[in-house]
Amino acid sequence: MTMTELSPTLDEWSKLYQAVIRVKKIAPWEWMTETDIFGVQNPETNQLGFISFMGMLGEHFAVAVYLNPEGLYSFWGFQRLADTAPSEVLFEVLLGLLHLQASFENRNELHQKDRDLIKELGLKFRGRQAWPMFRSYRPGFCPWYLEAWEVCFLTHALEQAAEVALRFKDDSTMLDTSNDSSYLVRAPRKEKGTLVWTDRIVTVPPPEAKLIPIKIDVDALAAVEKLPQVRQRFEMDCFILPTRIAEKDTRPFFPYMLLLIESNSGMILSTELLQPHPSLEVMWGSVPMTLVSQFARFGVLPSQISVRSPLLIQLLQPLAEALGFELKATPVLRSLDQARESLRQVLA
């Protein structure tokens, strides 16, 4: 499918702007919090989106539509981390939230493409936090302009969000359900060619864990098994870099860095950039063999590697057992964090 085929029509954009203008006028964040969640069903695909209003604190006004159970449960995970996790962790988690967002920004925060569209539609906005901006968030990728289906679904979501917000103002119990995994969902049906929306209570179980395909080069692994082991301890982490990479006619992405440090000296042993293509799962699945390649380059095996990511523990445990090094889970990687901060300053 070409970029043109994915592009919304001017009429589709117009309907979206009218919907978001109504939400701004209603200002539901004055009486609803981020966690007053409800769902909207996509009339075209039956996909579920879960609405969250931001702005009660008066800092950032926005409406998020978290897509599918994956987006919903990632949102709740982010909420649990919000008050305790370091900012770099929150940044990475935020970029991993599968959602569409309509926000209200200052004019200078919009890209030229946004301003050109507003001008073409004949719309005018004035003042701080008054200019609508729409972005699509997908794990591993930069926030990006909406595709046609996203514009259409977000339009329906905002229209229903306005209706629910006005009802919630009069009845703050309307979103209460019998358990934490059930949600009020606005569901459409067609009657004489017109969409009619009704309330349903839908149970939304957590999504199944995605499988991570791990490919092993048996010959490369066998060669590394013969390497001598030295009494050195390494620290290792894999994290997102806030450096946008754009290739022609593709959605820009943030690369991940696989960083390996010698614990005692703090020396950077290797930096590997990983791309979230064709998916994050495939990228994570490449980590074990990337580490094997580094061992082959070093010519030795460490006695211990410390990591803090539960995912890295799962990915590397079979490798640790095969090669005979200790894999240590620890919440603090002092040498690695110092090196990471140095890299951040260089890349800033």
CSV table of C-alpha atoms in Angstrom, one decimal, residues 61-202:
chain,number,residue,atom,x,y,z
A,61,PHE,CA,-4.6,18.9,27.5
A,62,ALA,CA,-5.1,15.8,25.4
A,63,VAL,CA,-7.3,12.8,24.6
A,64,ALA,CA,-5.6,9.5,24.2
A,65,VAL,CA,-7.2,6.4,22.5
A,66,TYR,CA,-5.3,3.3,23.7
A,67,LEU,CA,-5.7,0.6,21.0
A,68,ASN,CA,-6.7,-3.0,21.8
A,69,PRO,CA,-6.0,-4.7,25.1
A,70,GLU,CA,-2.3,-4.2,24.4
A,71,GLY,CA,-2.7,-0.4,24.6
A,72,LEU,CA,-5.0,-0.5,27.5
A,73,TYR,CA,-2.9,-2.7,29.8
A,74,SER,CA,0.3,-0.8,28.8
A,75,PHE,CA,-1.5,2.3,29.9
A,76,TRP,CA,-2.2,0.8,33.3
A,77,GLY,CA,1.5,-0.3,33.5
A,78,PHE,CA,2.6,3.2,32.8
A,79,GLN,CA,0.3,4.5,35.6
A,80,ARG,CA,1.9,2.2,38.1
A,81,LEU,CA,5.4,3.5,37.2
A,82,ALA,CA,4.5,7.2,36.8
A,83,ASP,CA,5.4,8.3,40.4
A,84,THR,CA,8.5,6.1,41.0
A,85,ALA,CA,10.4,5.4,37.7
A,86,PRO,CA,13.3,7.5,36.4
A,87,SER,CA,12.4,9.9,33.5
A,88,GLU,CA,14.3,7.8,30.9
A,89,VAL,CA,12.3,4.7,31.9
A,90,LEU,CA,9.0,6.6,31.6
A,91,PHE,CA,10.1,8.0,28.2
A,92,GLU,CA,10.7,4.5,26.9
A,93,VAL,CA,7.4,3.2,28.3
A,94,LEU,CA,5.5,6.1,26.9
A,95,LEU,CA,6.8,5.5,23.4
A,96,GLY,CA,5.7,1.9,23.8
A,97,LEU,CA,2.1,2.8,24.4
A,98,LEU,CA,0.0,1.8,21.4
A,99,HIS,CA,-2.4,4.7,21.0
A,100,LEU,CA,-3.7,7.7,19.0
A,101,GLN,CA,-3.6,11.1,20.6
A,102,ALA,CA,-5.3,14.4,20.0
A,103,SER,CA,-3.6,17.2,22.0
A,104,PHE,CA,-3.8,20.9,22.2
A,105,GLU,CA,-0.5,22.7,21.8
A,106,ASN,CA,1.0,26.1,21.2
A,107,ARG,CA,1.3,27.1,17.6
A,108,ASN,CA,5.1,26.8,17.5
A,109,GLU,CA,4.8,23.2,18.7
A,110,LEU,CA,3.0,22.1,15.5
A,111,HIS,CA,5.0,21.0,12.5
A,112,GLN,CA,4.6,22.9,9.3
A,113,LYS,CA,2.5,20.1,7.9
A,114,ASP,CA,0.0,20.5,10.7
A,115,ARG,CA,-0.2,24.3,10.2
A,116,ASP,CA,-0.6,23.9,6.4
A,117,LEU,CA,-3.5,21.4,6.9
A,118,ILE,CA,-5.3,23.8,9.3
A,119,LYS,CA,-4.9,26.6,6.8
A,120,GLU,CA,-6.2,24.4,3.9
A,121,LEU,CA,-9.3,23.6,6.0
A,122,GLY,CA,-9.9,27.3,6.6
A,123,LEU,CA,-9.7,26.9,10.4
A,124,LYS,CA,-8.3,29.4,12.8
A,125,PHE,CA,-7.0,28.9,16.4
A,126,ARG,CA,-5.5,31.5,18.7
A,127,GLY,CA,-3.8,31.4,22.1
A,128,ARG,CA,-1.8,29.0,24.2
A,129,GLN,CA,-2.7,25.3,24.1
A,130,ALA,CA,-5.4,26.0,21.5
A,131,TRP,CA,-4.0,24.3,18.4
A,132,PRO,CA,-5.1,20.7,17.8
A,133,MET,CA,-2.3,18.2,17.0
A,134,PHE,CA,-2.9,14.5,16.1
A,135,ARG,CA,-0.3,11.8,16.4
A,136,SER,CA,-0.1,8.0,16.1
A,137,TYR,CA,2.1,6.2,18.6
A,138,ARG,CA,3.4,2.7,17.9
A,139,PRO,CA,6.0,0.8,19.9
A,140,GLY,CA,9.5,1.4,18.6
A,141,PHE,CA,8.5,4.2,16.3
A,142,CYS,CA,8.4,8.0,16.5
A,143,PRO,CA,5.0,9.7,17.1
A,144,TRP,CA,3.8,10.2,13.5
A,145,TYR,CA,1.0,11.6,11.3
A,146,LEU,CA,-2.2,9.7,11.2
A,147,GLU,CA,-3.2,7.3,8.4
A,148,ALA,CA,-6.7,7.4,6.9
A,149,TRP,CA,-8.1,4.6,9.2
A,150,GLU,CA,-6.6,6.3,12.3
A,151,VAL,CA,-8.3,9.6,11.3
A,152,CYS,CA,-11.7,7.9,10.9
A,153,PHE,CA,-11.4,5.9,14.1
A,154,LEU,CA,-10.2,8.9,16.1
A,155,THR,CA,-13.1,10.9,14.8
A,156,HIS,CA,-15.6,8.4,16.1
A,157,ALA,CA,-13.7,8.1,19.4
A,158,LEU,CA,-13.7,11.8,20.0
A,159,GLU,CA,-17.4,12.1,19.1
A,160,GLN,CA,-18.3,9.4,21.6
A,161,ALA,CA,-15.8,10.8,24.1
A,162,ALA,CA,-17.7,14.1,24.1
A,163,GLU,CA,-21.1,12.3,24.7
A,164,VAL,CA,-19.7,10.1,27.6
A,165,ALA,CA,-18.0,13.1,29.2
A,166,LEU,CA,-21.3,15.1,29.3
A,167,ARG,CA,-23.1,12.1,30.8
A,168,PHE,CA,-20.3,11.5,33.3
A,169,LYS,CA,-20.6,15.1,34.5
A,170,ASP,CA,-24.1,14.4,35.7
A,171,ASP,CA,-23.4,10.8,36.8
A,172,SER,CA,-19.9,10.0,37.9
A,173,THR,CA,-20.8,6.4,38.6
A,174,MET,CA,-21.6,5.5,35.0
A,175,LEU,CA,-18.2,4.0,34.4
A,176,ASP,CA,-18.4,1.8,37.5
A,177,THR,CA,-18.3,-1.9,36.7
A,178,SER,CA,-18.4,-5.1,38.7
A,179,ASN,CA,-14.6,-5.8,38.3
A,180,ASP,CA,-11.4,-4.1,37.2
A,181,SER,CA,-11.2,-5.9,33.8
A,182,SER,CA,-14.7,-4.7,32.6
A,183,TYR,CA,-15.3,-1.4,30.9
A,184,LEU,CA,-18.2,0.6,29.5
A,185,VAL,CA,-17.8,0.5,25.7
A,186,ARG,CA,-19.7,2.6,23.2
A,187,ALA,CA,-20.7,0.2,20.5
A,188,PRO,CA,-22.2,1.0,17.1
A,189,ARG,CA,-24.8,-0.6,15.0
A,190,LYS,CA,-26.2,0.4,11.6
A,191,GLU,CA,-29.9,1.3,11.3
A,192,LYS,CA,-31.1,2.5,7.9
A,193,GLY,CA,-27.6,3.5,7.0
A,194,THR,CA,-27.0,5.5,10.2
A,195,LEU,CA,-24.7,4.6,13.1
A,196,VAL,CA,-26.6,4.2,16.4
A,197,TRP,CA,-24.4,4.0,19.5
A,198,THR,CA,-25.3,2.1,22.7
A,199,ASP,CA,-23.5,1.2,26.0
A,200,ARG,CA,-22.1,-2.2,26.5
A,201,ILE,CA,-20.1,-3.6,29.4
A,202,VAL,CA,-17.2,-5.5,28.0
